[in-house]
Amino acid sequence: MKEVTASAPGKLMLFGDHAVVYGHPCIVTAVDQRITATVRKNGVDIFHLDAPDMGLSAYSRTLADLGKKGTPKAVCFIEHLYKRFLEKHPQQEGIVVTTRSDFSSQFGFGSSSAVTVAFAKALTTLYGVELTNHELFTLCYQAVIDVQGIGSGFDIAAAIWGGTLYYVAPAKTVNPLGGERFELPLAVGYTGIKADTPTLVRMVETQYQAEPERVGSIFADIHQIVDDAQQAIVAQDWQKVGQLMTKNQELLQQLNVSGVQLDELIQASVESGSYGAKLSGAGGGDCMIAVAEPDRQKIESALEAAGGQVMHVKLHAEGVRIES
């Protein structure tokens, strides 16, 4: 086998934002915007990457220098994962990696996790290393921890398993919700602002350390909302799902992770008839989600009128797969 191409989906957090970092469950869904990674052997001891969608072209390093200081942010996860792979499966020759993305990293769809998973799947397949989903998760998650030191891995899980998941970090629980043809009637609005996820995560951590009882109580309430939302989603009770989204959003506002643009889009969707809405992810910017019932067109028009960009994505998408 000379070359393998794999693709993995992006994600949207539905419930449990921030609390998932501290051992609480979340619900995440895969989106049909995918990142593709092609891997081939190159016959020399060089790792070469072309990732124009990530702002990186003709990047190369010797195998001996993998993971050392000076690695560009865009390639950190991939490079550390490759280094870990070589520690278990030593190779004399390197690889050429080419990536292509359906979506921009600015939207908050988890592009770094999607490309890491797509690369890991292509790499392991190229060398005939068969991994279960959980083993693939561990390989990818370890690379993230190598780079960031912290992370819940929910976006990695979404990229691997696909669909809609009830998830507890780090993949202690991965429960798929809904069947293959399951549909989530959600509208997605982009604020136009790129969220600074690491800063927001650290901000919540600082709050938790300063006020453990207050923040711990918020996390406990979010935990209950996630459990209730799991049942409501399976029952396809979208009115209940919307009510729970609104409750989850109120708790996230207490953590000060929302933002003016997010709040405006959320308010616009609810005022146009949506059963409920909330931010999706770390907050500060990126996307919000709203139950697109009873009138999707009216809700999406309201989002645009409020300055949002409606993202026409399909949810509950297929997980990582081999393309060729």
PDB file of C-alpha atoms in Angstrom:
ATOM      1  CA  MET A   1       0.000   0.000   0.000  1.00  0.00           C
ATOM      2  CA  LYS A   2       1.577   3.279  -1.150  1.00  0.00           C
ATOM      3  CA  GLU A   3      -1.013   5.881  -0.185  1.00  0.00           C
ATOM      4  CA  VAL A   4      -4.110   6.135   2.029  1.00  0.00           C
ATOM      5  CA  THR A   5      -6.713   8.893   2.292  1.00  0.00           C
ATOM      6  CA  ALA A   6      -9.053   9.226   5.272  1.00  0.00           C
ATOM      7  CA  SER A   7     -11.575  11.865   6.306  1.00  0.00           C
ATOM      8  CA  ALA A   8     -13.134  12.895   9.625  1.00  0.00           C
ATOM      9  CA  PRO A   9     -16.004  15.252  10.512  1.00  0.00           C
ATOM     10  CA  GLY A  10     -16.104  18.435  12.528  1.00  0.00           C
ATOM     11  CA  LYS A  11     -18.315  18.760  15.602  1.00  0.00           C
ATOM     12  CA  LEU A  12     -20.790  20.906  17.491  1.00  0.00           C
ATOM     13  CA  MET A  13     -21.226  20.758  21.243  1.00  0.00           C
ATOM     14  CA  LEU A  14     -24.904  20.503  22.155  1.00  0.00           C
ATOM     15  CA  PHE A  15     -24.819  20.293  25.966  1.00  0.00           C
ATOM     16  CA  GLY A  16     -22.208  20.199  28.728  1.00  0.00           C
ATOM     17  CA  ASP A  17     -19.780  22.867  27.516  1.00  0.00           C
ATOM     18  CA  HIS A  18     -16.876  23.478  29.972  1.00  0.00           C
ATOM     19  CA  ALA A  19     -18.269  21.041  32.571  1.00  0.00           C
ATOM     20  CA  VAL A  20     -16.990  18.148  30.420  1.00  0.00           C
ATOM     21  CA  VAL A  21     -13.412  19.200  31.265  1.00  0.00           C
ATOM     22  CA  TYR A  22     -14.127  18.339  34.922  1.00  0.00           C
ATOM     23  CA  GLY A  23     -15.517  14.837  34.473  1.00  0.00           C
ATOM     24  CA  HIS A  24     -19.137  15.714  33.742  1.00  0.00           C
ATOM     25  CA  PRO A  25     -20.933  14.368  30.659  1.00  0.00           C
ATOM     26  CA  CYS A  26     -21.622  16.274  27.474  1.00  0.00           C
ATOM     27  CA  ILE A  27     -23.588  15.709  24.284  1.00  0.00           C
ATOM     28  CA  VAL A  28     -21.762  16.363  21.016  1.00  0.00           C
ATOM     29  CA  THR A  29     -22.737  15.823  17.388  1.00  0.00           C
ATOM     30  CA  ALA A  30     -20.620  15.401  14.253  1.00  0.00           C
ATOM     31  CA  VAL A  31     -21.160  17.812  11.343  1.00  0.00           C
ATOM     32  CA  ASP A  32     -20.933  16.950   7.655  1.00  0.00           C
ATOM     33  CA  GLN A  33     -18.043  19.364   7.070  1.00  0.00           C
ATOM     34  CA  ARG A  34     -14.995  17.085   6.804  1.00  0.00           C
ATOM     35  CA  ILE A  35     -11.215  17.253   6.763  1.00  0.00           C
ATOM     36  CA  THR A  36      -9.279  14.856   4.546  1.00  0.00           C
ATOM     37  CA  ALA A  37      -5.733  13.620   5.113  1.00  0.00           C
ATOM     38  CA  THR A  38      -3.676  11.701   2.559  1.00  0.00           C
ATOM     39  CA  VAL A  39      -0.542   9.893   3.756  1.00  0.00           C
ATOM     40  CA  ARG A  40       2.134   8.208   1.638  1.00  0.00           C
ATOM     41  CA  LYS A  41       5.630   6.886   2.282  1.00  0.00           C
ATOM     42  CA  ASN A  42       8.459   8.980   0.842  1.00  0.00           C
ATOM     43  CA  GLY A  43      11.521   6.729   1.099  1.00  0.00           C
ATOM     44  CA  VAL A  44      13.593   9.179   3.185  1.00  0.00           C
ATOM     45  CA  ASP A  45      13.744   9.987   6.904  1.00  0.00           C
ATOM     46  CA  ILE A  46      11.699  13.191   6.478  1.00  0.00           C
ATOM     47  CA  PHE A  47       8.208  14.121   7.670  1.00  0.00           C
ATOM     48  CA  HIS A  48       6.639  16.448   5.089  1.00  0.00           C
ATOM     49  CA  LEU A  49       3.297  18.243   5.403  1.00  0.00           C
ATOM     50  CA  ASP A  50       1.237  20.298   2.979  1.00  0.00           C
ATOM     51  CA  ALA A  51      -1.810  21.785   4.707  1.00  0.00           C
ATOM     52  CA  PRO A  52      -2.803  24.923   2.765  1.00  0.00           C
ATOM     53  CA  ASP A  53      -6.181  25.186   4.535  1.00  0.00           C
ATOM     54  CA  MET A  54      -4.274  25.372   7.816  1.00  0.00           C
ATOM     55  CA  GLY A  55      -1.893  28.011   6.459  1.00  0.00           C
ATOM     56  CA  LEU A  56       1.032  25.619   6.173  1.00  0.00           C
ATOM     57  CA  SER A  57       2.771  24.438   3.009  1.00  0.00           C
ATOM     58  CA  ALA A  58       5.987  22.513   2.358  1.00  0.00           C
ATOM     59  CA  TYR A  59       6.685  21.987   6.073  1.00  0.00           C
ATOM     60  CA  SER A  60       9.293  19.323   6.766  1.00  0.00           C
ATOM     61  CA  ARG A  61      11.335  17.842   9.608  1.00  0.00           C
ATOM     62  CA  THR A  62      13.651  14.907  10.061  1.00  0.00           C
ATOM     63  CA  LEU A  63      12.174  12.016  12.023  1.00  0.00           C
ATOM     64  CA  ALA A  64      14.738  12.653  14.767  1.00  0.00           C
ATOM     65  CA  ASP A  65      13.436  16.216  15.251  1.00  0.00           C
ATOM     66  CA  LEU A  66       9.734  15.363  15.556  1.00  0.00           C
ATOM     67  CA  GLY A  67       8.026  17.112  18.469  1.00  0.00           C
ATOM     68  CA  LYS A  68      10.916  19.426  19.258  1.00  0.00           C
ATOM     69  CA  LYS A  69      10.556  23.146  19.968  1.00  0.00           C
ATOM     70  CA  GLY A  70       9.506  25.454  17.179  1.00  0.00           C
ATOM     71  CA  THR A  71       6.734  23.262  15.813  1.00  0.00           C
ATOM     72  CA  PRO A  72       4.055  25.491  14.210  1.00  0.00           C
ATOM     73  CA  LYS A  73       0.708  25.417  16.015  1.00  0.00           C
ATOM     74  CA  ALA A  74      -1.096  24.058  12.950  1.00  0.00           C
ATOM     75  CA  VAL A  75       1.012  20.890  12.877  1.00  0.00           C
ATOM     76  CA  CYS A  76       1.546  20.228  16.612  1.00  0.00           C
ATOM     77  CA  PHE A  77      -1.066  17.491  17.099  1.00  0.00           C
ATOM     78  CA  ILE A  78      -0.160  15.666  13.887  1.00  0.00           C
ATOM     79  CA  GLU A  79       3.568  15.799  14.581  1.00  0.00           C
ATOM     80  CA  HIS A  80       3.270  14.570  18.177  1.00  0.00           C
ATOM     81  CA  LEU A  81       0.915  11.793  17.101  1.00  0.00           C
ATOM     82  CA  TYR A  82       3.344  10.671  14.400  1.00  0.00           C
ATOM     83  CA  LYS A  83       6.185  10.704  16.931  1.00  0.00           C
ATOM     84  CA  ARG A  84       4.185   8.495  19.309  1.00  0.00           C
ATOM     85  CA  PHE A  85       3.293   6.149  16.452  1.00  0.00           C
ATOM     86  CA  LEU A  86       6.960   5.740  15.510  1.00  0.00           C
ATOM     87  CA  GLU A  87       7.878   4.955  19.119  1.00  0.00           C
ATOM     88  CA  LYS A  88       5.583   1.905  18.934  1.00  0.00           C
ATOM     89  CA  HIS A  89       6.099   1.111  15.247  1.00  0.00           C
ATOM     90  CA  PRO A  90       9.644   2.223  14.270  1.00  0.00           C
ATOM     91  CA  GLN A  91      10.149   3.090  10.590  1.00  0.00           C
ATOM     92  CA  GLN A  92      13.269   4.100   8.677  1.00  0.00           C
ATOM     93  CA  GLU A  93      11.411   6.159   6.082  1.00  0.00           C
ATOM     94  CA  GLY A  94       9.161   9.140   6.567  1.00  0.00           C
ATOM     95  CA  ILE A  95       5.859  10.217   5.086  1.00  0.00           C
ATOM     96  CA  VAL A  96       4.238  12.971   3.062  1.00  0.00           C
ATOM     97  CA  VAL A  97       0.935  14.265   4.450  1.00  0.00           C
ATOM     98  CA  THR A  98      -1.527  16.383   2.485  1.00  0.00           C
ATOM     99  CA  THR A  99      -4.700  17.766   4.052  1.00  0.00           C
ATOM    100  CA  ARG A 100      -7.819  19.386   2.642  1.00  0.00           C
ATOM    101  CA  SER A 101     -10.702  20.939   4.571  1.00  0.00           C
ATOM    102  CA  ASP A 102     -14.378  21.570   3.808  1.00  0.00           C
ATOM    103  CA  PHE A 103     -14.470  24.301   6.440  1.00  0.00           C
ATOM    104  CA  SER A 104     -12.393  27.093   7.954  1.00  0.00           C
ATOM    105  CA  SER A 105     -10.846  26.710  11.391  1.00  0.00           C
ATOM    106  CA  GLN A 106     -12.510  30.004  12.344  1.00  0.00           C
ATOM    107  CA  PHE A 107     -15.970  28.445  12.761  1.00  0.00           C
ATOM    108  CA  GLY A 108     -15.175  26.386  15.844  1.00  0.00           C
ATOM    109  CA  PHE A 109     -16.075  23.042  14.283  1.00  0.00           C
ATOM    110  CA  GLY A 110     -13.012  21.329  15.770  1.00  0.00           C
ATOM    111  CA  SER A 111     -10.716  21.390  12.756  1.00  0.00           C
ATOM    112  CA  SER A 112      -7.583  20.477  14.740  1.00  0.00           C
ATOM    113  CA  SER A 113      -9.211  17.338  16.160  1.00  0.00           C
ATOM    114  CA  ALA A 114     -10.756  16.356  12.830  1.00  0.00           C
ATOM    115  CA  VAL A 115      -7.433  16.594  10.991  1.00  0.00           C
ATOM    116  CA  THR A 116      -5.671  14.692  13.792  1.00  0.00           C
ATOM    117  CA  VAL A 117      -8.185  11.845  13.579  1.00  0.00           C
ATOM    118  CA  ALA A 118      -8.139  11.741   9.770  1.00  0.00           C
ATOM    119  CA  PHE A 119      -4.320  11.649   9.817  1.00  0.00           C
ATOM    120  CA  ALA A 120      -4.231   8.926  12.490  1.00  0.00           C
ATOM    121  CA  LYS A 121      -6.663   6.749  10.533  1.00  0.00           C
ATOM    122  CA  ALA A 122      -4.737   7.159   7.269  1.00  0.00           C
ATOM    123  CA  LEU A 123      -1.363   6.589   8.973  1.00  0.00           C
ATOM    124  CA  THR A 124      -2.344   3.428  10.835  1.00  0.00           C
ATOM    125  CA  THR A 125      -4.080   2.017   7.762  1.00  0.00           C
ATOM    126  CA  LEU A 126      -1.025   2.726   5.593  1.00  0.00           C
ATOM    127  CA  TYR A 127       1.143   0.619   7.922  1.00  0.00           C
ATOM    128  CA  GLY A 128      -1.465  -2.093   8.480  1.00  0.00           C
ATOM    129  CA  VAL A 129      -1.984  -1.261  12.160  1.00  0.00           C
ATOM    130  CA  GLU A 130      -5.584  -2.129  13.027  1.00  0.00           C
ATOM    131  CA  LEU A 131      -7.040  -0.095  15.898  1.00  0.00           C
ATOM    132  CA  THR A 132     -10.438  -0.129  17.559  1.00  0.00           C
ATOM    133  CA  ASN A 133     -12.220   3.201  17.952  1.00  0.00           C
ATOM    134  CA  HIS A 134     -11.071   3.374  21.568  1.00  0.00           C
ATOM    135  CA  GLU A 135      -7.446   2.630  20.591  1.00  0.00           C
ATOM    136  CA  LEU A 136      -7.601   5.277  17.874  1.00  0.00           C
ATOM    137  CA  PHE A 137      -9.022   7.697  20.448  1.00  0.00           C
ATOM    138  CA  THR A 138      -6.144   6.986  22.843  1.00  0.00           C
ATOM    139  CA  LEU A 139      -3.537   7.619  20.130  1.00  0.00           C
ATOM    140  CA  CYS A 140      -5.125  10.968  19.198  1.00  0.00           C
ATOM    141  CA  TYR A 141      -5.924  12.027  22.759  1.00  0.00           C
ATOM    142  CA  GLN A 142      -2.353  11.402  23.944  1.00  0.00           C
ATOM    143  CA  ALA A 143      -1.085  13.717  21.199  1.00  0.00           C
ATOM    144  CA  VAL A 144      -3.474  16.453  22.354  1.00  0.00           C
ATOM    145  CA  ILE A 145      -2.329  16.060  25.968  1.00  0.00           C
ATOM    146  CA  ASP A 146       1.317  16.140  24.824  1.00  0.00           C
ATOM    147  CA  VAL A 147       0.666  19.547  23.262  1.00  0.00           C
ATOM    148  CA  GLN A 148      -1.960  21.164  25.507  1.00  0.00           C
ATOM    149  CA  GLY A 149      -1.584  19.352  28.814  1.00  0.00           C
ATOM    150  CA  ILE A 150      -5.373  19.398  29.201  1.00  0.00           C
ATOM    151  CA  GLY A 151      -8.411  18.447  27.149  1.00  0.00           C
ATOM    152  CA  SER A 152     -11.603  16.439  27.411  1.00  0.00           C
ATOM    153  CA  GLY A 153     -11.343  14.775  24.000  1.00  0.00           C
ATOM    154  CA  PHE A 154     -15.029  15.202  23.139  1.00  0.00           C
ATOM    155  CA  ASP A 155     -14.147  16.624  19.712  1.00  0.00           C
ATOM    156  CA  ILE A 156     -11.842  13.674  19.016  1.00  0.00           C
ATOM    157  CA  ALA A 157     -14.632  11.269  19.974  1.00  0.00           C
ATOM    158  CA  ALA A 158     -17.074  13.041  17.644  1.00  0.00           C
ATOM    159  CA  ALA A 159     -14.571  12.803  14.782  1.00  0.00           C
ATOM    160  CA  ILE A 160     -14.016   9.069  15.382  1.00  0.00           C
ATOM    161  CA  TRP A 161     -17.475   7.727  16.236  1.00  0.00           C
ATOM    162  CA  GLY A 162     -19.563  10.325  14.398  1.00  0.00           C
ATOM    163  CA  GLY A 163     -23.289  10.642  15.006  1.00  0.00           C
ATOM    164  CA  THR A 164     -24.479  12.181  18.255  1.00  0.00           C
ATOM    165  CA  LEU A 165     -22.752  11.065  21.459  1.00  0.00           C
ATOM    166  CA  TYR A 166     -23.303  11.167  25.209  1.00  0.00           C
ATOM    167  CA  TYR A 167     -19.684  11.442  26.288  1.00  0.00           C
ATOM    168  CA  VAL A 168     -17.664  11.385  29.510  1.00  0.00           C
ATOM    169  CA  ALA A 169     -13.939  12.211  29.305  1.00  0.00           C
ATOM    170  CA  PRO A 170     -11.601  10.745  28.348  1.00  0.00           C
ATOM    171  CA  ALA A 171     -13.869   8.344  26.444  1.00  0.00           C
ATOM    172  CA  LYS A 172     -14.881   6.622  29.698  1.00  0.00           C
ATOM    173  CA  THR A 173     -18.407   6.700  28.305  1.00  0.00           C
ATOM    174  CA  VAL A 174     -19.253   6.983  24.605  1.00  0.00           C
ATOM    175  CA  ASN A 175     -22.954   6.328  24.070  1.00  0.00           C
ATOM    176  CA  PRO A 176     -24.351   6.930  20.566  1.00  0.00           C
ATOM    177  CA  LEU A 177     -27.787   8.575  20.556  1.00  0.00           C
ATOM    178  CA  GLY A 178     -30.324   8.022  17.790  1.00  0.00           C
ATOM    179  CA  GLY A 179     -30.133   5.701  14.802  1.00  0.00           C
ATOM    180  CA  GLU A 180     -28.459   6.059  11.436  1.00  0.00           C
ATOM    181  CA  ARG A 181     -31.244   8.193   9.920  1.00  0.00           C
ATOM    182  CA  PHE A 182     -31.692  10.284  13.059  1.00  0.00           C
ATOM    183  CA  GLU A 183     -32.045  14.029  12.438  1.00  0.00           C
ATOM    184  CA  LEU A 184     -31.416  16.938  14.794  1.00  0.00           C
ATOM    185  CA  PRO A 185     -33.577  19.965  13.888  1.00  0.00           C
ATOM    186  CA  LEU A 186     -31.065  22.638  14.849  1.00  0.00           C
ATOM    187  CA  ALA A 187     -30.130  25.979  13.322  1.00  0.00           C
ATOM    188  CA  VAL A 188     -26.481  27.004  13.599  1.00  0.00           C
ATOM    189  CA  GLY A 189     -25.449  30.659  13.666  1.00  0.00           C
ATOM    190  CA  TYR A 190     -21.858  31.912  13.425  1.00  0.00           C
ATOM    191  CA  THR A 191     -21.070  35.142  15.272  1.00  0.00           C
ATOM    192  CA  GLY A 192     -18.237  36.251  13.002  1.00  0.00           C
ATOM    193  CA  ILE A 193     -15.837  36.080  15.946  1.00  0.00           C
ATOM    194  CA  LYS A 194     -13.171  33.403  16.390  1.00  0.00           C
ATOM    195  CA  ALA A 195     -13.284  32.095  19.963  1.00  0.00           C
ATOM    196  CA  ASP A 196     -10.086  31.827  21.994  1.00  0.00           C
ATOM    197  CA  THR A 197     -10.803  28.409  23.491  1.00  0.00           C
ATOM    198  CA  PRO A 198      -7.627  27.947  25.622  1.00  0.00           C
ATOM    199  CA  THR A 199      -8.100  31.358  27.265  1.00  0.00           C
ATOM    200  CA  LEU A 200     -11.771  30.666  28.029  1.00  0.00           C
ATOM    201  CA  VAL A 201     -10.971  27.231  29.469  1.00  0.00           C
ATOM    202  CA  ARG A 202      -8.289  28.757  31.699  1.00  0.00           C
ATOM    203  CA  MET A 203     -10.702  31.498  32.781  1.00  0.00           C
ATOM    204  CA  VAL A 204     -13.233  28.920  33.957  1.00  0.00           C
ATOM    205  CA  GLU A 205     -10.451  26.991  35.700  1.00  0.00           C
ATOM    206  CA  THR A 206      -9.447  30.169  37.565  1.00  0.00           C
ATOM    207  CA  GLN A 207     -13.058  30.707  38.647  1.00  0.00           C
ATOM    208  CA  TYR A 208     -13.308  27.097  39.814  1.00  0.00           C
ATOM    209  CA  GLN A 209     -10.157  27.431  41.919  1.00  0.00           C
ATOM    210  CA  ALA A 210     -11.344  30.718  43.450  1.00  0.00           C
ATOM    211  CA  GLU A 211     -14.974  29.678  44.007  1.00  0.00           C
ATOM    212  CA  PRO A 212     -15.139  25.883  44.036  1.00  0.00           C
ATOM    213  CA  GLU A 213     -18.590  25.697  45.629  1.00  0.00           C
ATOM    214  CA  ARG A 214     -20.271  28.154  43.257  1.00  0.00           C
ATOM    215  CA  VAL A 215     -18.695  26.778  40.081  1.00  0.00           C
ATOM    216  CA  GLY A 216     -19.046  23.182  41.270  1.00  0.00           C
ATOM    217  CA  SER A 217     -22.764  23.784  41.781  1.00  0.00           C
ATOM    218  CA  ILE A 218     -23.063  25.176  38.241  1.00  0.00           C
ATOM    219  CA  PHE A 219     -21.305  22.088  36.866  1.00  0.00           C
ATOM    220  CA  ALA A 220     -23.638  19.810  38.847  1.00  0.00           C
ATOM    221  CA  ASP A 221     -26.653  21.608  37.367  1.00  0.00           C
ATOM    222  CA  ILE A 222     -25.190  21.284  33.860  1.00  0.00           C
ATOM    223  CA  HIS A 223     -24.626  17.560  34.512  1.00  0.00           C
ATOM    224  CA  GLN A 224     -28.328  17.125  35.277  1.00  0.00           C
ATOM    225  CA  ILE A 225     -29.286  19.086  32.160  1.00  0.00           C
ATOM    226  CA  VAL A 226     -27.099  16.808  30.016  1.00  0.00           C
ATOM    227  CA  ASP A 227     -28.743  13.701  31.468  1.00  0.00           C
ATOM    228  CA  ASP A 228     -32.211  15.163  30.880  1.00  0.00           C
ATOM    229  CA  ALA A 229     -31.239  16.249  27.360  1.00  0.00           C
ATOM    230  CA  GLN A 230     -30.067  12.731  26.517  1.00  0.00           C
ATOM    231  CA  GLN A 231     -33.564  11.420  27.234  1.00  0.00           C
ATOM    232  CA  ALA A 232     -35.268  14.303  25.414  1.00  0.00           C
ATOM    233  CA  ILE A 233     -33.114  13.855  22.292  1.00  0.00           C
ATOM    234  CA  VAL A 234     -33.773  10.116  22.130  1.00  0.00           C
ATOM    235  CA  ALA A 235     -37.514  10.822  22.563  1.00  0.00           C
ATOM    236  CA  GLN A 236     -37.232  13.588  19.927  1.00  0.00           C
ATOM    237  CA  ASP A 237     -38.982  15.971  22.308  1.00  0.00           C
ATOM    238  CA  TRP A 238     -37.587  19.142  20.741  1.00  0.00           C
ATOM    239  CA  GLN A 239     -39.593  21.486  22.938  1.00  0.00           C
ATOM    240  CA  LYS A 240     -37.936  19.913  25.985  1.00  0.00           C
ATOM    241  CA  VAL A 241     -34.539  20.010  24.265  1.00  0.00           C
ATOM    242  CA  GLY A 242     -35.006  23.733  23.668  1.00  0.00           C
ATOM    243  CA  GLN A 243     -35.967  24.397  27.278  1.00  0.00           C
ATOM    244  CA  LEU A 244     -32.850  22.557  28.438  1.00  0.00           C
ATOM    245  CA  MET A 245     -30.681  24.545  26.020  1.00  0.00           C
ATOM    246  CA  THR A 246     -31.971  27.780  27.509  1.00  0.00           C
ATOM    247  CA  LYS A 247     -31.221  26.519  31.036  1.00  0.00           C
ATOM    248  CA  ASN A 248     -27.728  25.432  29.974  1.00  0.00           C
ATOM    249  CA  GLN A 249     -27.117  28.861  28.430  1.00  0.00           C
ATOM    250  CA  GLU A 250     -28.145  30.635  31.649  1.00  0.00           C
ATOM    251  CA  LEU A 251     -25.584  28.589  33.569  1.00  0.00           C
ATOM    252  CA  LEU A 252     -22.867  29.332  31.001  1.00  0.00           C
ATOM    253  CA  GLN A 253     -23.651  33.029  31.368  1.00  0.00           C
ATOM    254  CA  GLN A 254     -22.994  32.639  35.092  1.00  0.00           C
ATOM    255  CA  LEU A 255     -19.512  31.419  34.119  1.00  0.00           C
ATOM    256  CA  ASN A 256     -19.089  34.583  32.004  1.00  0.00           C
ATOM    257  CA  VAL A 257     -18.209  32.642  28.856  1.00  0.00           C
ATOM    258  CA  SER A 258     -20.949  33.936  26.577  1.00  0.00           C
ATOM    259  CA  GLY A 259     -20.601  37.214  24.679  1.00  0.00           C
ATOM    260  CA  VAL A 260     -22.625  40.084  23.270  1.00  0.00           C
ATOM    261  CA  GLN A 261     -22.885  38.642  19.754  1.00  0.00           C
ATOM    262  CA  LEU A 262     -23.760  35.178  21.044  1.00  0.00           C
ATOM    263  CA  ASP A 263     -26.421  36.604  23.352  1.00  0.00           C
ATOM    264  CA  GLU A 264     -27.908  38.664  20.514  1.00  0.00           C
ATOM    265  CA  LEU A 265     -28.194  35.660  18.193  1.00  0.00           C
ATOM    266  CA  ILE A 266     -29.637  33.503  20.967  1.00  0.00           C
ATOM    267  CA  GLN A 267     -32.200  36.163  21.840  1.00  0.00           C
ATOM    268  CA  ALA A 268     -33.126  36.666  18.171  1.00  0.00           C
ATOM    269  CA  SER A 269     -33.741  32.947  17.650  1.00  0.00           C
ATOM    270  CA  VAL A 270     -35.922  32.622  20.749  1.00  0.00           C
ATOM    271  CA  GLU A 271     -37.901  35.761  19.887  1.00  0.00           C
ATOM    272  CA  SER A 272     -38.549  34.296  16.426  1.00  0.00           C
ATOM    273  CA  GLY A 273     -40.150  31.229  17.981  1.00  0.00           C
ATOM    274  CA  SER A 274     -37.308  28.762  18.618  1.00  0.00           C
ATOM    275  CA  TYR A 275     -37.951  26.428  21.551  1.00  0.00           C
ATOM    276  CA  GLY A 276     -34.522  27.321  22.938  1.00  0.00           C
ATOM    277  CA  ALA A 277     -30.920  28.210  22.115  1.00  0.00           C
ATOM    278  CA  LYS A 278     -27.404  28.350  23.550  1.00  0.00           C
ATOM    279  CA  LEU A 279     -23.772  28.880  22.678  1.00  0.00           C
ATOM    280  CA  SER A 280     -21.873  25.874  21.362  1.00  0.00           C
ATOM    281  CA  GLY A 281     -18.363  25.194  22.632  1.00  0.00           C
ATOM    282  CA  ALA A 282     -16.080  27.399  24.678  1.00  0.00           C
ATOM    283  CA  GLY A 283     -18.074  30.599  24.146  1.00  0.00           C
ATOM    284  CA  GLY A 284     -16.826  34.110  23.489  1.00  0.00           C
ATOM    285  CA  GLY A 285     -17.640  33.737  19.787  1.00  0.00           C
ATOM    286  CA  ASP A 286     -17.807  30.921  17.229  1.00  0.00           C
ATOM    287  CA  CYS A 287     -21.279  29.402  16.919  1.00  0.00           C
ATOM    288  CA  MET A 288     -24.599  29.213  18.700  1.00  0.00           C
ATOM    289  CA  ILE A 289     -27.314  26.636  18.169  1.00  0.00           C
ATOM    290  CA  ALA A 290     -31.095  26.881  18.312  1.00  0.00           C
ATOM    291  CA  VAL A 291     -33.882  24.339  17.999  1.00  0.00           C
ATOM    292  CA  ALA A 292     -35.135  25.077  14.467  1.00  0.00           C
ATOM    293  CA  GLU A 293     -38.756  24.377  15.317  1.00  0.00           C
ATOM    294  CA  PRO A 294     -41.514  25.234  14.798  1.00  0.00           C
ATOM    295  CA  ASP A 295     -40.359  27.420  11.840  1.00  0.00           C
ATOM    296  CA  ARG A 296     -36.755  26.951  10.624  1.00  0.00           C
ATOM    297  CA  GLN A 297     -36.975  29.629   7.924  1.00  0.00           C
ATOM    298  CA  LYS A 298     -38.234  32.256  10.359  1.00  0.00           C
ATOM    299  CA  ILE A 299     -35.552  31.376  12.918  1.00  0.00           C
ATOM    300  CA  GLU A 300     -32.697  31.423  10.385  1.00  0.00           C
ATOM    301  CA  SER A 301     -33.929  34.738   8.944  1.00  0.00           C
ATOM    302  CA  ALA A 302     -33.898  36.184  12.466  1.00  0.00           C
ATOM    303  CA  LEU A 303     -30.306  35.007  12.967  1.00  0.00           C
ATOM    304  CA  GLU A 304     -29.207  36.733   9.760  1.00  0.00           C
ATOM    305  CA  ALA A 305     -31.107  39.907  10.665  1.00  0.00           C
ATOM    306  CA  ALA A 306     -29.247  39.934  13.999  1.00  0.00           C
ATOM    307  CA  GLY A 307     -25.894  39.857  12.205  1.00  0.00           C
ATOM    308  CA  GLY A 308     -25.242  36.128  12.300  1.00  0.00           C
ATOM    309  CA  GLN A 309     -24.140  33.841   9.486  1.00  0.00           C
ATOM    310  CA  VAL A 310     -26.355  30.777   9.169  1.00  0.00           C
ATOM    311  CA  MET A 311     -24.194  27.681   8.770  1.00  0.00           C
ATOM    312  CA  HIS A 312     -25.959  25.161   6.560  1.00  0.00           C
ATOM    313  CA  VAL A 313     -24.477  21.985   7.999  1.00  0.00           C
ATOM    314  CA  LYS A 314     -25.984  18.552   8.455  1.00  0.00           C
ATOM    315  CA  LEU A 315     -25.632  17.110  11.930  1.00  0.00           C
ATOM    316  CA  HIS A 316     -25.287  13.508  13.167  1.00  0.00           C
ATOM    317  CA  ALA A 317     -22.712  12.930  10.402  1.00  0.00           C
ATOM    318  CA  GLU A 318     -20.611   9.809   9.775  1.00  0.00           C
ATOM    319  CA  GLY A 319     -17.383   9.437  11.736  1.00  0.00           C
ATOM    320  CA  VAL A 320     -13.864   8.838  10.433  1.00  0.00           C
ATOM    321  CA  ARG A 321     -13.639   6.723   7.292  1.00  0.00           C
ATOM    322  CA  ILE A 322     -11.166   5.554   4.674  1.00  0.00           C
ATOM    323  CA  GLU A 323     -11.751   7.312   1.359  1.00  0.00           C
ATOM    324  CA  SER A 324      -9.170   5.479  -0.746  1.00  0.00           C
TER     325      SER A 324
END
